[in-house]
mmCIF file of N, CA, C and O in Angstrom:
data_model
loop_
_atom_site.group_PDB
_atom_site.id
_atom_site.type_symbol
_atom_site.label_atom_id
_atom_site.label_comp_id
_atom_site.label_asym_id
_atom_site.label_seq_id
_atom_site.Cartn_x
_atom_site.Cartn_y
_atom_site.Cartn_z
ATOM 1 N N LEU A 167 23.387 -18.596 9.458
ATOM 2 C CA LEU A 167 23.557 -17.174 9.044
ATOM 3 C C LEU A 167 23.033 -16.982 7.492
ATOM 4 O O LEU A 167 22.346 -16.082 7.328
ATOM 5 N N ILE A 168 23.013 -18.082 6.826
ATOM 6 C CA ILE A 168 22.253 -18.044 5.444
ATOM 7 C C ILE A 168 20.826 -17.695 5.783
ATOM 8 O O ILE A 168 20.199 -16.976 5.114
ATOM 9 N N ARG A 169 20.298 -18.433 6.792
ATOM 10 C CA ARG A 169 18.449 -17.910 6.639
ATOM 11 C C ARG A 169 18.794 -16.694 7.468
ATOM 12 O O ARG A 169 17.502 -15.828 7.069
ATOM 13 N N HIS A 170 19.631 -16.282 8.386
ATOM 14 C CA HIS A 170 19.566 -14.553 8.640
ATOM 15 C C HIS A 170 19.534 -13.994 7.446
ATOM 16 O O HIS A 170 18.636 -12.842 7.443
ATOM 17 N N SER A 171 20.451 -14.116 6.458
ATOM 18 C CA SER A 171 20.738 -13.262 5.441
ATOM 19 C C SER A 171 19.214 -13.457 4.491
ATOM 20 O O SER A 171 18.807 -12.156 4.272
ATOM 21 N N ALA A 172 18.522 -14.468 4.599
ATOM 22 C CA ALA A 172 17.317 -14.605 3.696
ATOM 23 C C ALA A 172 16.088 -13.996 4.163
ATOM 24 O O ALA A 172 16.053 -13.128 3.652
ATOM 25 N N ASP A 173 16.159 -14.035 5.359
ATOM 26 C CA ASP A 173 15.013 -13.371 6.014
ATOM 27 C C ASP A 173 15.369 -11.591 5.916
ATOM 28 O O ASP A 173 14.733 -11.069 6.113
ATOM 29 N N SER A 174 16.770 -11.309 6.649
ATOM 30 C CA SER A 174 17.366 -9.741 6.213
ATOM 31 C C SER A 174 16.510 -9.388 4.860
ATOM 32 O O SER A 174 15.982 -8.044 4.938
ATOM 33 N N GLY A 175 16.634 -10.035 3.950
ATOM 34 C CA GLY A 175 16.493 -9.698 2.001
ATOM 35 C C GLY A 175 15.317 -9.513 2.106
ATOM 36 O O GLY A 175 14.720 -8.706 1.655
ATOM 37 N N GLY A 176 14.671 -10.394 2.498
ATOM 38 C CA GLY A 176 13.106 -10.739 2.633
ATOM 39 C C GLY A 176 12.336 -9.281 3.208
ATOM 40 O O GLY A 176 11.401 -8.964 2.798
ATOM 41 N N ARG A 177 13.052 -8.695 4.493
ATOM 42 C CA ARG A 177 12.404 -7.784 5.257
ATOM 43 C C ARG A 177 12.497 -6.454 3.927
ATOM 44 O O ARG A 177 11.804 -5.498 4.415
ATOM 45 N N ARG A 178 13.888 -6.016 3.543
ATOM 46 C CA ARG A 178 14.020 -5.352 2.866
ATOM 47 C C ARG A 178 12.968 -4.915 1.549
ATOM 48 O O ARG A 178 12.609 -4.018 1.397
ATOM 49 N N THR A 179 12.778 -6.434 1.472
ATOM 50 C CA THR A 179 11.860 -6.395 -0.005
ATOM 51 C C THR A 179 10.642 -5.842 -0.117
ATOM 52 O O THR A 179 9.963 -5.132 -0.551
ATOM 53 N N ALA A 180 10.085 -6.416 1.473
ATOM 54 C CA ALA A 180 8.850 -6.106 1.934
ATOM 55 C C ALA A 180 8.391 -5.045 2.109
ATOM 56 O O ALA A 180 7.747 -4.128 1.694
ATOM 57 N N GLN A 181 9.349 -4.229 2.847
ATOM 58 C CA GLN A 181 9.716 -2.896 3.238
ATOM 59 C C GLN A 181 9.534 -1.898 1.693
ATOM 60 O O GLN A 181 8.854 -0.973 1.829
ATOM 61 N N ALA A 182 10.201 -2.320 0.960
ATOM 62 C CA ALA A 182 10.509 -1.494 -0.525
ATOM 63 C C ALA A 182 8.928 -1.629 -1.260
ATOM 64 O O ALA A 182 8.440 -0.726 -1.524
ATOM 65 N N ARG A 183 8.670 -2.747 -1.166
ATOM 66 C CA ARG A 183 6.886 -2.796 -1.354
ATOM 67 C C ARG A 183 6.048 -1.918 -0.757
ATOM 68 O O ARG A 183 5.022 -1.210 -1.532
ATOM 69 N N LEU A 184 5.846 -1.933 0.440
ATOM 70 C CA LEU A 184 4.996 -1.409 1.612
ATOM 71 C C LEU A 184 5.389 0.067 0.959
ATOM 72 O O LEU A 184 4.262 0.876 1.002
ATOM 73 N N ASP A 185 6.695 0.580 1.331
ATOM 74 C CA ASP A 185 6.803 2.069 0.698
ATOM 75 C C ASP A 185 6.446 2.482 -0.743
ATOM 76 O O ASP A 185 5.580 3.315 -0.722
ATOM 77 N N ALA A 186 6.652 1.569 -1.568
ATOM 78 C CA ALA A 186 5.891 1.982 -3.344
ATOM 79 C C ALA A 186 3.950 1.784 -2.887
ATOM 80 O O ALA A 186 3.708 2.783 -3.650
ATOM 81 N N GLU A 187 3.947 1.139 -2.247
ATOM 82 C CA GLU A 187 2.043 1.122 -1.959
ATOM 83 C C GLU A 187 2.134 2.394 -1.489
ATOM 84 O O GLU A 187 0.617 3.059 -1.712
ATOM 85 N N GLY A 188 2.535 2.937 -0.090
ATOM 86 C CA GLY A 188 2.128 3.905 0.364
ATOM 87 C C GLY A 188 2.140 5.084 -0.424
ATOM 88 O O GLY A 188 1.295 5.907 -0.743
ATOM 89 N N GLU A 189 3.042 5.292 -1.450
ATOM 90 C CA GLU A 189 3.393 6.337 -2.412
ATOM 91 C C GLU A 189 1.838 6.028 -3.343
ATOM 92 O O GLU A 189 1.251 7.410 -3.865
ATOM 93 N N SER A 190 1.469 5.060 -3.691
ATOM 94 C CA SER A 190 0.287 4.942 -4.808
ATOM 95 C C SER A 190 -0.996 4.960 -3.803
ATOM 96 O O SER A 190 -1.739 5.581 -4.453
ATOM 97 N N VAL A 191 -1.171 4.573 -2.760
ATOM 98 C CA VAL A 191 -1.790 5.509 -2.021
ATOM 99 C C VAL A 191 -1.962 6.851 -1.773
ATOM 100 O O VAL A 191 -3.700 7.290 -1.968
ATOM 101 N N ALA A 192 -1.102 7.268 -1.578
ATOM 102 C CA ALA A 192 -0.812 8.642 -1.508
ATOM 103 C C ALA A 192 -1.393 9.462 -3.173
ATOM 104 O O ALA A 192 -2.334 10.626 -3.250
ATOM 105 N N ALA A 193 -1.031 8.992 -4.091
ATOM 106 C CA ALA A 193 -1.305 9.293 -5.591
ATOM 107 C C ALA A 193 -2.661 9.172 -5.521
ATOM 108 O O ALA A 193 -3.390 10.016 -6.292
ATOM 109 N N ILE A 194 -3.120 8.057 -5.389
ATOM 110 C CA ILE A 194 -4.619 7.676 -5.618
ATOM 111 C C ILE A 194 -5.555 8.600 -4.926
ATOM 112 O O ILE A 194 -6.723 8.962 -4.924
ATOM 113 N N GLU A 195 -5.092 9.271 -3.760
ATOM 114 C CA GLU A 195 -5.748 9.814 -2.688
ATOM 115 C C GLU A 195 -6.039 11.087 -3.627
ATOM 116 O O GLU A 195 -7.425 11.907 -3.447
ATOM 117 N N GLY A 196 -5.151 11.619 -3.980
ATOM 118 C CA GLY A 196 -4.965 12.685 -4.960
ATOM 119 C C GLY A 196 -5.963 13.046 -5.920
ATOM 120 O O GLY A 196 -6.551 13.816 -6.384
ATOM 121 N N VAL A 197 -5.949 11.620 -6.566
ATOM 122 C CA VAL A 197 -6.721 11.499 -7.698
ATOM 123 C C VAL A 197 -8.172 11.714 -7.071
ATOM 124 O O VAL A 197 -9.105 11.957 -7.915
ATOM 125 N N LEU A 198 -8.455 11.124 -6.078
ATOM 126 C CA LEU A 198 -9.759 11.029 -5.525
ATOM 127 C C LEU A 198 -10.459 12.314 -5.158
ATOM 128 O O LEU A 198 -11.508 12.491 -5.410
ATOM 129 N N LYS A 199 -9.304 13.045 -4.469
ATOM 130 C CA LYS A 199 -9.947 13.865 -4.011
ATOM 131 C C LYS A 199 -10.246 15.206 -5.530
ATOM 132 O O LYS A 199 -10.895 16.038 -5.020
ATOM 133 N N THR A 200 -9.321 15.150 -6.059
ATOM 134 C CA THR A 200 -9.739 15.838 -7.647
ATOM 135 C C THR A 200 -11.250 15.451 -8.217
ATOM 136 O O THR A 200 -12.265 16.507 -8.662
ATOM 137 N N ALA A 201 -11.292 14.264 -8.059
ATOM 138 C CA ALA A 201 -12.492 13.598 -8.819
ATOM 139 C C ALA A 201 -13.798 14.295 -8.081
ATOM 140 O O ALA A 201 -14.664 14.429 -8.545
ATOM 141 N N GLY A 202 -13.775 13.772 -6.626
ATOM 142 C CA GLY A 202 -14.594 14.307 -5.943
ATOM 143 C C GLY A 202 -14.724 15.875 -5.765
ATOM 144 O O GLY A 202 -15.931 16.461 -5.853
ATOM 145 N N GLU A 203 -14.011 16.945 -6.137
ATOM 146 C CA GLU A 203 -14.046 18.022 -6.162
ATOM 147 C C GLU A 203 -14.985 18.259 -7.825
ATOM 148 O O GLU A 203 -15.820 19.733 -7.570
ATOM 149 N N ARG A 204 -14.501 17.891 -8.779
ATOM 150 C CA ARG A 204 -15.173 17.641 -10.041
ATOM 151 C C ARG A 204 -16.768 17.549 -9.838
ATOM 152 O O ARG A 204 -17.766 18.135 -10.259
ATOM 153 N N ALA A 205 -17.117 16.430 -9.026
ATOM 154 C CA ALA A 205 -18.356 16.142 -9.065
ATOM 155 C C ALA A 205 -19.266 16.788 -7.975
ATOM 156 O O ALA A 205 -20.260 17.142 -8.258
ATOM 157 N N ALA A 206 -18.343 17.633 -7.073
ATOM 158 C CA ALA A 206 -19.389 18.460 -6.288
ATOM 159 C C ALA A 206 -19.412 19.713 -7.205
ATOM 160 O O ALA A 206 -20.265 20.718 -7.015
ATOM 161 N N LYS A 207 -18.626 20.176 -8.265
ATOM 162 C CA LYS A 207 -18.863 21.038 -9.159
ATOM 163 C C LYS A 207 -19.904 21.107 -10.235
ATOM 164 O O LYS A 207 -20.505 21.370 -10.971
ATOM 165 N N GLY A 208 -20.484 19.923 -10.030
ATOM 166 C CA GLY A 208 -21.549 19.574 -11.077
ATOM 167 C C GLY A 208 -21.135 18.657 -12.181
ATOM 168 O O GLY A 208 -21.908 18.366 -13.379
ATOM 169 N N GLN A 209 -19.841 18.750 -12.095
ATOM 170 C CA GLN A 209 -18.630 17.857 -13.762
ATOM 171 C C GLN A 209 -19.185 16.464 -13.272
ATOM 172 O O GLN A 209 -19.224 15.782 -12.354
ATOM 173 N N ASP A 210 -19.186 15.392 -14.480
ATOM 174 C CA ASP A 210 -19.494 14.180 -14.729
ATOM 175 C C ASP A 210 -18.239 13.543 -14.185
ATOM 176 O O ASP A 210 -17.417 13.399 -15.112
ATOM 177 N N ALA A 211 -18.241 13.404 -12.971
ATOM 178 C CA ALA A 211 -16.829 12.567 -12.479
ATOM 179 C C ALA A 211 -17.468 11.479 -11.604
ATOM 180 O O ALA A 211 -16.765 10.690 -10.834
ATOM 181 N N LYS A 212 -18.547 10.841 -11.195
ATOM 182 C CA LYS A 212 -19.080 9.729 -10.609
ATOM 183 C C LYS A 212 -18.291 8.664 -11.014
ATOM 184 O O LYS A 212 -18.219 7.989 -9.913
ATOM 185 N N ILE A 213 -18.184 8.606 -12.011
ATOM 186 C CA ILE A 213 -17.309 7.303 -12.527
ATOM 187 C C ILE A 213 -15.860 7.245 -11.767
ATOM 188 O O ILE A 213 -15.573 6.362 -11.577
ATOM 189 N N GLU A 214 -15.353 8.063 -12.108
ATOM 190 C CA GLU A 214 -13.763 8.196 -11.574
ATOM 191 C C GLU A 214 -13.961 8.537 -10.003
ATOM 192 O O GLU A 214 -13.116 7.565 -9.756
ATOM 193 N N VAL A 215 -14.790 8.894 -9.487
ATOM 194 C CA VAL A 215 -14.785 8.664 -8.117
ATOM 195 C C VAL A 215 -14.792 7.137 -7.430
ATOM 196 O O VAL A 215 -14.693 6.920 -6.517
ATOM 197 N N ALA A 216 -15.828 6.353 -8.230
ATOM 198 C CA ALA A 216 -15.966 4.873 -7.628
ATOM 199 C C ALA A 216 -14.962 4.199 -8.284
ATOM 200 O O ALA A 216 -14.742 3.556 -7.398
ATOM 201 N N LEU A 217 -14.037 4.743 -9.370
ATOM 202 C CA LEU A 217 -13.386 3.824 -9.953
ATOM 203 C C LEU A 217 -11.808 4.132 -8.533
ATOM 204 O O LEU A 217 -11.340 3.210 -8.173
ATOM 205 N N ALA A 218 -11.826 5.461 -8.813
ATOM 206 C CA ALA A 218 -10.455 5.946 -7.757
ATOM 207 C C ALA A 218 -10.980 5.120 -6.375
ATOM 208 O O ALA A 218 -9.608 4.836 -5.685
ATOM 209 N N THR A 219 -11.921 5.286 -5.827
ATOM 210 C CA THR A 219 -12.569 5.202 -4.155
ATOM 211 C C THR A 219 -12.258 3.288 -4.477
ATOM 212 O O THR A 219 -11.223 2.635 -3.354
ATOM 213 N N ALA A 220 -12.707 2.614 -5.413
ATOM 214 C CA ALA A 220 -12.064 1.009 -5.431
ATOM 215 C C ALA A 220 -10.872 0.491 -5.475
ATOM 216 O O ALA A 220 -10.571 0.397 -4.470
ATOM 217 N N LEU A 221 -10.229 1.689 -6.443
ATOM 218 C CA LEU A 221 -8.692 1.233 -6.375
ATOM 219 C C LEU A 221 -8.118 1.731 -5.165
ATOM 220 O O LEU A 221 -7.013 1.230 -4.254
ATOM 221 N N LEU A 222 -8.190 2.758 -4.127
ATOM 222 C CA LEU A 222 -7.880 3.171 -3.066
ATOM 223 C C LEU A 222 -8.017 2.153 -2.229
ATOM 224 O O LEU A 222 -6.952 1.812 -1.259
ATOM 225 N N ARG A 223 -8.942 1.453 -2.304
ATOM 226 C CA ARG A 223 -9.549 0.383 -1.240
ATOM 227 C C ARG A 223 -8.348 -0.649 -1.246
ATOM 228 O O ARG A 223 -8.162 -1.587 -0.355
ATOM 229 N N ASP A 224 -8.392 -0.888 -2.585
ATOM 230 C CA ASP A 224 -7.804 -2.622 -2.846
ATOM 231 C C ASP A 224 -6.422 -1.961 -2.416
ATOM 232 O O ASP A 224 -5.352 -2.789 -1.763
ATOM 233 N N ARG A 225 -5.781 -0.916 -2.392
ATOM 234 C CA ARG A 225 -4.187 -0.729 -2.555
ATOM 235 C C ARG A 225 -4.218 -0.511 -0.873
ATOM 236 O O ARG A 225 -2.868 -0.850 -0.374
ATOM 237 N N GLN A 226 -5.119 0.008 -0.113
ATOM 238 C CA GLN A 226 -5.262 -0.051 1.508
ATOM 239 C C GLN A 226 -5.104 -1.277 1.734
ATOM 240 O O GLN A 226 -4.507 -1.395 2.860
ATOM 241 N N ALA A 227 -5.581 -1.951 1.099
ATOM 242 C CA ALA A 227 -5.857 -3.837 1.752
ATOM 243 C C ALA A 227 -4.292 -4.398 1.526
ATOM 244 O O ALA A 227 -4.092 -4.982 2.316
ATOM 245 N N ARG A 228 -3.467 -4.176 0.465
ATOM 246 C CA ARG A 228 -2.595 -4.387 0.174
ATOM 247 C C ARG A 228 -1.515 -3.886 1.071
ATOM 248 O O ARG A 228 -0.720 -4.772 1.610
ATOM 249 N N VAL A 229 -1.500 -2.850 1.635
ATOM 250 C CA VAL A 229 -0.657 -2.176 2.287
ATOM 251 C C VAL A 229 -0.637 -3.047 3.743
ATOM 252 O O VAL A 229 0.220 -3.309 4.532
ATOM 253 N N LEU A 230 -2.264 -3.249 4.325
ATOM 254 C CA LEU A 230 -2.112 -3.814 5.393
ATOM 255 C C LEU A 230 -1.566 -5.489 5.409
ATOM 256 O O LEU A 230 -1.023 -5.654 6.408
ATOM 257 N N GLU A 231 -1.921 -5.987 4.111
ATOM 258 C CA GLU A 231 -1.010 -7.193 3.937
ATOM 259 C C GLU A 231 0.434 -7.240 4.101
ATOM 260 O O GLU A 231 1.285 -8.146 4.605
ATOM 261 N N LEU A 232 0.821 -6.018 3.209
ATOM 262 C CA LEU A 232 2.732 -6.014 3.394
ATOM 263 C C LEU A 232 2.912 -5.741 4.899
ATOM 264 O O LEU A 232 3.990 -6.055 5.357
ATOM 265 N N GLU A 233 2.244 -4.616 5.645
ATOM 266 C CA GLU A 233 2.480 -4.717 6.932
ATOM 267 C C GLU A 233 2.658 -5.745 7.782
ATOM 268 O O GLU A 233 3.974 -6.036 8.401
ATOM 269 N N ALA A 234 1.332 -6.663 7.526
ATOM 270 C CA ALA A 234 1.875 -7.995 8.420
ATOM 271 C C ALA A 234 2.751 -8.824 8.062
ATOM 272 O O ALA A 234 3.311 -9.514 8.826
ATOM 273 N N ALA A 235 3.100 -8.895 6.801
ATOM 274 C CA ALA A 235 4.185 -9.704 6.164
ATOM 275 C C ALA A 235 5.367 -9.071 6.835
ATOM 276 O O ALA A 235 6.462 -9.629 7.186
ATOM 277 N N LEU A 236 5.785 -8.037 6.926
ATOM 278 C CA LEU A 236 6.996 -7.217 7.558
ATOM 279 C C LEU A 236 7.068 -7.669 9.081
ATOM 280 O O LEU A 236 8.098 -7.947 9.758
ATOM 281 N N ARG A 237 6.172 -7.314 9.545
ATOM 282 C CA ARG A 237 6.118 -7.832 11.070
ATOM 283 C C ARG A 237 6.480 -9.498 11.439
ATOM 284 O O ARG A 237 7.179 -9.633 12.045
ATOM 285 N N GLN A 238 5.964 -10.303 10.233
ATOM 286 C CA GLN A 238 6.138 -11.790 10.672
ATOM 287 C C GLN A 238 7.865 -11.895 10.374
ATOM 288 O O GLN A 238 8.242 -12.530 10.677
ATOM 289 N N SER A 239 8.120 -10.901 9.295
ATOM 290 C CA SER A 239 9.583 -10.978 8.782
ATOM 291 C C SER A 239 10.463 -10.608 10.149
ATOM 292 O O SER A 239 11.491 -11.102 10.402
ATOM 293 N N GLU A 240 10.013 -9.398 10.661
ATOM 294 C CA GLU A 240 10.611 -8.876 11.465
ATOM 295 C C GLU A 240 10.726 -9.781 13.042
ATOM 296 O O GLU A 240 11.613 -10.215 13.380
ATOM 297 N N ASN A 241 9.516 -10.378 13.451
ATOM 298 C CA ASN A 241 9.423 -11.401 14.246
ATOM 299 C C ASN A 241 10.223 -12.646 14.122
ATOM 300 O O ASN A 241 11.111 -13.521 14.971
ATOM 301 N N ALA A 242 10.316 -13.157 12.909
ATOM 302 C CA ALA A 242 11.362 -14.336 12.510
ATOM 303 C C ALA A 242 13.067 -13.771 12.950
ATOM 304 O O ALA A 242 13.575 -14.467 13.460
ATOM 305 N N LEU A 243 13.095 -12.628 12.547
ATOM 306 C CA LEU A 243 14.775 -12.271 12.720
ATOM 307 C C LEU A 243 14.500 -12.197 14.231
ATOM 308 O O LEU A 243 15.702 -12.363 14.878
ATOM 309 N N CYS A 244 13.548 -11.900 15.038
ATOM 310 C CA CYS A 244 13.899 -11.834 16.430
ATOM 311 C C CYS A 244 13.951 -13.024 17.126
ATOM 312 O O CYS A 244 14.750 -13.100 18.326
ATOM 313 N N VAL A 245 13.445 -13.862 16.668
ATOM 314 C CA VAL A 245 13.660 -15.181 17.000
ATOM 315 C C VAL A 245 14.825 -16.214 16.856
ATOM 316 O O VAL A 245 15.947 -16.540 17.506
ATOM 317 N N LEU A 246 15.694 -15.628 15.704
ATOM 318 C CA LEU A 246 17.002 -15.587 15.476
ATOM 319 C C LEU A 246 18.085 -15.350 16.456
ATOM 320 O O LEU A 246 18.673 -15.711 17.144
#
């Protein structure tokens, strides 16, 4: 019962982190879109595009890791 409770808490934590990272990805996508539009208009935004792209890729990788952790937690609960 104690382990079940701990696993449930870990799952909730993983889901909360996943939700937060998803929101972060959405915000960065907006920044990237704006920077891309500025770059297309000839404004100096190449560095912003590069930084936003790198940050977006980092966050997307983090989302994948959190999804894997959440699946592992759910699988552990199924075993119980």
